[in-house]
Structure formats: structure tokens, C-alpha cells
Short mmCIF file of C-alpha atoms in Angstrom, two decimals:
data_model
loop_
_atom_site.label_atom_id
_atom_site.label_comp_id
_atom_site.label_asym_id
_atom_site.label_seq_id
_atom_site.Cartn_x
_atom_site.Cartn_y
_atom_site.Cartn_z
CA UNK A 122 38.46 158.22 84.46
CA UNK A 123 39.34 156.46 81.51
CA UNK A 124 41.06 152.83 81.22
CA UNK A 125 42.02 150.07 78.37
CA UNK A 126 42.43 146.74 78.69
CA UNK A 127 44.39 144.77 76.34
CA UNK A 128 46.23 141.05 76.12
CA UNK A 129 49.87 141.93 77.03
CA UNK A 130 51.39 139.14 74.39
CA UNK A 131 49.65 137.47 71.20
CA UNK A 132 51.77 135.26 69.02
CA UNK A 133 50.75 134.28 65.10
CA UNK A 134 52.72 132.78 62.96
CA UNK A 135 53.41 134.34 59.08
CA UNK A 136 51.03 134.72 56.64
CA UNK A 137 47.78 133.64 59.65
CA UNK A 138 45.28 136.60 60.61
CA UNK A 139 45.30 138.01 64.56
CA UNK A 140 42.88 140.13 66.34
CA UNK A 141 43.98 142.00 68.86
CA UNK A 142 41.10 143.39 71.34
CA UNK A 143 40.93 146.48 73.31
CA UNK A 144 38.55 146.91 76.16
CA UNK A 145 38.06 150.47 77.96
CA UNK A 146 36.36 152.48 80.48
CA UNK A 147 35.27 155.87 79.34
CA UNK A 148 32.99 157.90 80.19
CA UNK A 149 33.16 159.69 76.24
CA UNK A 150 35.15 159.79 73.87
CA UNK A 151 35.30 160.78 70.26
CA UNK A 152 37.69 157.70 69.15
CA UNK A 153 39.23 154.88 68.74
CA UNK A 154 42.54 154.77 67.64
CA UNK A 155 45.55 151.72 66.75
CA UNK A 156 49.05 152.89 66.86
CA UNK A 157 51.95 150.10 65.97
CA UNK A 158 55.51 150.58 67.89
CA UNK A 159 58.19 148.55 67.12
CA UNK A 160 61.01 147.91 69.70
CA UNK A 161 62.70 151.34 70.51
CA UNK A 162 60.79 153.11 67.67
CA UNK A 163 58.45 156.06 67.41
CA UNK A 164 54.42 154.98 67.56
CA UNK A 165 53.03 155.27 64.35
CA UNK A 166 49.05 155.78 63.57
CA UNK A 167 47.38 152.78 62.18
CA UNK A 168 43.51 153.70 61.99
CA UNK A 169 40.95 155.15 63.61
CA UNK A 170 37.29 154.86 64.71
CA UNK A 171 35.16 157.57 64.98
CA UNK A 172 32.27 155.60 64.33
CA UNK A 173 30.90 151.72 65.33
CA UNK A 174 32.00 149.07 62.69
CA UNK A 175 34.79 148.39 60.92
CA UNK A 176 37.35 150.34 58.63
CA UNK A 177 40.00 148.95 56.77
CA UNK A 178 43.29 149.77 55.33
CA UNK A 179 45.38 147.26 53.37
CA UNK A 180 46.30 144.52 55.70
CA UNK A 181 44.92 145.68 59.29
CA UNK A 182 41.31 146.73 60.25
CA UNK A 183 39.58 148.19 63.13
CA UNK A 184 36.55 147.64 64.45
CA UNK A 185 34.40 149.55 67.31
CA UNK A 186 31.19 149.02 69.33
CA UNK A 187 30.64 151.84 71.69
CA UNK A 188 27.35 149.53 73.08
CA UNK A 189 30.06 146.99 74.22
CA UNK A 190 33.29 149.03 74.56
CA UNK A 191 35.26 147.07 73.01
CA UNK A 192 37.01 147.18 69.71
CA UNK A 193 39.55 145.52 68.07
CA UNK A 194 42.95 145.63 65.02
CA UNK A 195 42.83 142.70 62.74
CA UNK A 196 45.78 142.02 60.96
CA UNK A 197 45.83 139.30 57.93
CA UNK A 198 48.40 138.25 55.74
CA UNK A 199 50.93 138.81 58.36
CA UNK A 200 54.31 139.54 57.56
CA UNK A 201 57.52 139.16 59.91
CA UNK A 202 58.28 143.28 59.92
CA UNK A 203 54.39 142.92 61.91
CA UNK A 204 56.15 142.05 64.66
CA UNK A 205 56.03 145.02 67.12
CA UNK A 206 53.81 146.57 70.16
CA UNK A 207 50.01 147.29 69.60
CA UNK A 208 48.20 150.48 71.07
CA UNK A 209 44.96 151.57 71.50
CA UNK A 210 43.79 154.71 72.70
CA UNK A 211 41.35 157.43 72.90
CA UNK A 212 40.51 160.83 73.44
CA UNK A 213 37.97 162.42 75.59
CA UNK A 214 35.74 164.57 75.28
CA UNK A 215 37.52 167.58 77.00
CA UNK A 216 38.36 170.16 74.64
CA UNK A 217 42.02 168.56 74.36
CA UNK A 218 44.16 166.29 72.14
CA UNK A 219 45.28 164.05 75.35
CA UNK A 220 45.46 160.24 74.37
CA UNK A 221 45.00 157.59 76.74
CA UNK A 222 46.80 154.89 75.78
CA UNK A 223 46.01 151.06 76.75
CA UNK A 224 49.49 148.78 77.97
CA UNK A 225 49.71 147.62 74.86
CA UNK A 226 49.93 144.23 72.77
CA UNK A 227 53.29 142.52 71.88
CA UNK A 228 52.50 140.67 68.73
CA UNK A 229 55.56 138.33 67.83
CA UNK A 230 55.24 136.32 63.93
CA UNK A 231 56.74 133.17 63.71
CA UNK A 232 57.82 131.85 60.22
CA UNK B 250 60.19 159.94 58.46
CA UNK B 251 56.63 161.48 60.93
CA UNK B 252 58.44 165.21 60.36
CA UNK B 253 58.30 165.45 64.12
CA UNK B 254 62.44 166.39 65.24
CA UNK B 255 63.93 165.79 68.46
CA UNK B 256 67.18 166.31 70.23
CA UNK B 257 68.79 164.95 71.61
CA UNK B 258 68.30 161.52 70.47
CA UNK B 259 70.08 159.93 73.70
CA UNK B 260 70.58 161.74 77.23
CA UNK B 261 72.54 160.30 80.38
CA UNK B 262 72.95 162.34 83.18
CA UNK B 263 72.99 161.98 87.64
CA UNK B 264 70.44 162.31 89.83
CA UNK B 265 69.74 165.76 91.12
CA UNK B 266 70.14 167.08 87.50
CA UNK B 267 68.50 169.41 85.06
CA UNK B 268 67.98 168.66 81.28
CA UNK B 269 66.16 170.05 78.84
CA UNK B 270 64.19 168.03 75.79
CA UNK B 271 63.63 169.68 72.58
CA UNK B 272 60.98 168.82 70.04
CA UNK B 273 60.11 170.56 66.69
CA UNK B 274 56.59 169.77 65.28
CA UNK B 275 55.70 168.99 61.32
CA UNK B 276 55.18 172.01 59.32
CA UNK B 277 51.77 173.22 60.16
CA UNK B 278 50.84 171.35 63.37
CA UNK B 279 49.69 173.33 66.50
CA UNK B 280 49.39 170.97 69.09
CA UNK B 281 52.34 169.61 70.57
CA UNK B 282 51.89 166.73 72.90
CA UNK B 283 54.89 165.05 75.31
CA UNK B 284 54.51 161.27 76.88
CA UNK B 285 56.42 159.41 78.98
CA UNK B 286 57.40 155.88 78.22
CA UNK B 287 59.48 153.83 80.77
CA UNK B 288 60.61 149.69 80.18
CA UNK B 289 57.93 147.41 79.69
CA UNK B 290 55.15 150.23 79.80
CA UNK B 291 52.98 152.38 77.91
CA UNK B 292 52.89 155.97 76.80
CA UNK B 293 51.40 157.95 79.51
CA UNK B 294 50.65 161.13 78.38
CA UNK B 295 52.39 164.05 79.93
CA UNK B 296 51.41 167.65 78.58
CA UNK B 297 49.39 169.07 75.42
CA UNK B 298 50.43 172.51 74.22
CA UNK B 299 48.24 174.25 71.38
CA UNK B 300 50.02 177.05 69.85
CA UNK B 301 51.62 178.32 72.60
CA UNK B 302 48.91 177.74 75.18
CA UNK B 303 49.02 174.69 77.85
CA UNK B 304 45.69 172.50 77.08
CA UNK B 305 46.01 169.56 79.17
CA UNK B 306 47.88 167.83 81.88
CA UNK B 307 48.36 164.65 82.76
CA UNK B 308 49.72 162.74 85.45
CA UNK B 309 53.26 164.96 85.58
CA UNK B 310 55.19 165.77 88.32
CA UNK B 311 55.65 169.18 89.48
CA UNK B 312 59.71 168.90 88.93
CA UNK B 313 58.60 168.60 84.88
CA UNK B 314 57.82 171.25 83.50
CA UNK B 315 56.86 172.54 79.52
CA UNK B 316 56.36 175.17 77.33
CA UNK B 317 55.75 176.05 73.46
CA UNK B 318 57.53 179.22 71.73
CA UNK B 319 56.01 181.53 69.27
CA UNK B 320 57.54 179.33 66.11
CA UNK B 321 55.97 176.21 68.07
CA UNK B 322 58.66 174.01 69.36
CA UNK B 323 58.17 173.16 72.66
CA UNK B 324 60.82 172.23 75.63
CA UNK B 325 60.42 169.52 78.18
CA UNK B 326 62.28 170.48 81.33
CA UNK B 327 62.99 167.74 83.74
CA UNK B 328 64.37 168.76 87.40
CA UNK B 329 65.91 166.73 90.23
CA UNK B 330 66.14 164.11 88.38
CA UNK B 331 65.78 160.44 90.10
CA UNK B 332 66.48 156.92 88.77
CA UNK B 333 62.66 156.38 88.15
CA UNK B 334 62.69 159.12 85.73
CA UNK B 335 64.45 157.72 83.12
CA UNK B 336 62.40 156.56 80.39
CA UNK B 337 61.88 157.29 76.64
CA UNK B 338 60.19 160.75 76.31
CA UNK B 339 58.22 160.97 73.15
CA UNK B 340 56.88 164.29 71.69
CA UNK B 341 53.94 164.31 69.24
CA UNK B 342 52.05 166.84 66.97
CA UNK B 343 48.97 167.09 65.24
CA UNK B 344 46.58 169.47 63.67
CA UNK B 345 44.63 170.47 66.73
CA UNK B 346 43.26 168.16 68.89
CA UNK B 347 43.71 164.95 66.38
CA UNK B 348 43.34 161.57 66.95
CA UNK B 349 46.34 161.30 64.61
CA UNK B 350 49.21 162.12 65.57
CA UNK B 351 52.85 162.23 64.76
CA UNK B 352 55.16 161.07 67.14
CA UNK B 353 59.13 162.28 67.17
CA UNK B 354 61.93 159.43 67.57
CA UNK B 355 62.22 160.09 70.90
CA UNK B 356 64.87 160.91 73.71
CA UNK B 357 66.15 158.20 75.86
CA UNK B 358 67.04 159.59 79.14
CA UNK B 359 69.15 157.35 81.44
CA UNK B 360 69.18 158.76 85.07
CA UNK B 361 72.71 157.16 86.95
#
């Protein structure tokens, strides 16, 4: 089976950097993948990680190390609207575009 | 704006009911994926449908049931409804088996 761990509440306050870590059980899996919610909204896709290290985009990176299984979604400069829910998830290696997704993260920013 | 449609946007009904959940996918996306998202919890996947074929199941009960039509929307059909199965029911969409994928805004079903 497949499982991710992640902190149920982090809390930052404007304009600080937070890391938000994942931890999973797989046994394979092409990716890692962030996806932001925000109370009541649709998920959106924030990055992905096919590959171990780190990839950025603007604001928020993502890191992965498939020898640890763990990765995790920085977030710098952070801004008040960057208060929402945090996924990760991946996808196995079945022939199939099912995401497991962790509980996710409730980041709250604090002026 | 993900291009993913759904309808309705807010559902209340009684136990022992049928409804139906409609989602469109973007232009040019096969794969249409429906989760399950109830208070406090995460999305657990439901059902992947690749143009017109079922892919993958999840965890869902045998009183839901899906399909996707030749132009590729796809219907979520929820039977006998109980209290526990209202939730937020999100469809998604992607080019094939993505990693990315588009979500819809969602139904909210409230079960009474």
C-alpha cells in the first residue's frame, strides 16, 4: 500500500520561510507532487518531483529523496493569500493516474 | 479558472436518495478522475476514467457508481445516500495519467 505522513498544522508568520515535510510509504512511484487548497476551494498543482533534489518555482520549492522517502514544499517570502491546506501525493506505478494524497498541512501566516 | 466544469456547484438532498454529479474536463484531457473530500480530511481518490474506459478504483462503495461518455464528461452517481456521504466531491482531468492535474470547483453534497 501506499501512505503519507505530514504535520497536520504549521504556523509562520509574513514575509518568514516554512518547510513543510511529507513522509510516505510506497512501494513505487513515479512522483512527487504539492497541491495548495485553500478553504472550500479547488486543489491546485504546485510542483512536482520526478526526480531526487530540488525544483523551484517563484516562491515555493520541492525537494525529494527517494533513499529517505521524504520530501518536502518550501515556501519563502510568505504572503497572507499563503494561507491555505498543503498536499502531497503520488502516483504508483500501476498503469493509472490515481493520486494518493497525504492529510494534508494547514499553513496559517500571521502578519 | 483550471477549465475543469461542474454542476451542480451545491447539492442537499435525504437519505435513501439518488443524485447524479456532473463534471466536464479541459479541452483535450482524457483522464477524468473523481475524489471524495469530507470535513477535516483529505482527498481520497475515488475513480479514474481514460477516455471512456474505467482505469482505476479506489476505496468506493458499491452504491457509487461512474462512467465517461464518448465527448468525455463523466457522471458520478451516488445511491442510498447516508449522512456519512456527504462531503465535497471533486472531479479532476489531465492528459493521461499526469501527475498534474486539474481539479473542478467541486460539488458540496449535504446528506439530511
Amino acid at each position: 500500500g501506499q501512505s503519507l505522513e505530514q504535520p497536520s498544522e504549521v504556523t509562520a508568520v509574513e514575509g518568514a520561510i516554512v518547510q513543510i515535510n511529507c513522509t510516505y510509504q510506497t512501494s513505487g512511484f513515479y512522483g512527487l507532487s504539492w497541491y495548495q487548497q485553500h478553504d472550500g476551494g479547488a486543489p491546485t498543482f504546485l510542483s512536482y518531483n520526478a526526480l531526487d533534489g530540488l525544483e523551484e518555482t517563484g516562491r515555493f520549492s520541492s525537494f525529494l529523496s527517494r533513499s529517505d522517502s521524504y520530501g518536502y514544499l518550501l515556501l519563502q517570502e510568505l504572503q497572507m493569500k499563503d494561507s491555505a491546506s498543503y498536499f502531497c501525493a503520488v502516483r504508483g506505478t500501476s498503469n493509472t493516474g490515481k493520486l494518493i494524497f497525504g492529510q494534508g498541512t494547514t499553513l496559517q501566516v500571521k502578519p | 479558472d483550471s477549465g475543469v466544469t461542474q454542476t451542480p456547484k451545491h447539492l442537499i438532498t435525504a437519505t435513501g436518495q439518488r443524485v447524479t454529479l456532473r463534471c466536464s474536463p479541459r479541452s483535450g484531457d482524457l483522464s477524468v478522475y473523481w475524489y471524495q473530500q469530507s470535513l477535516d480530511q483529505g482527498l481520497q481518490f475515488l475513480i479514474h476514467y481514460y477516455n471512456g474506459e474505467e482505469r482505476a478504483k479506489g476505496n468506493i462503495l458499491e452504491r457509487f457508481s461512474a462512467q465517461q461518455f464518448p465527448d468525455l464528461h463523466s457522471e458520478l452517481n451516488l445511491s442510498s445516500l447516508e449522512l456519512g456521504d456527504s462531503a465535497l466531491y471533486f472531479c479532476a482531468s489531465s492528459v493521461a495519467g499526469a501527475d498534474e492535474q486539474f481539479f473542478g470547483p467541486g460539488t458540496r453534497l449535504t446528506v439530511l
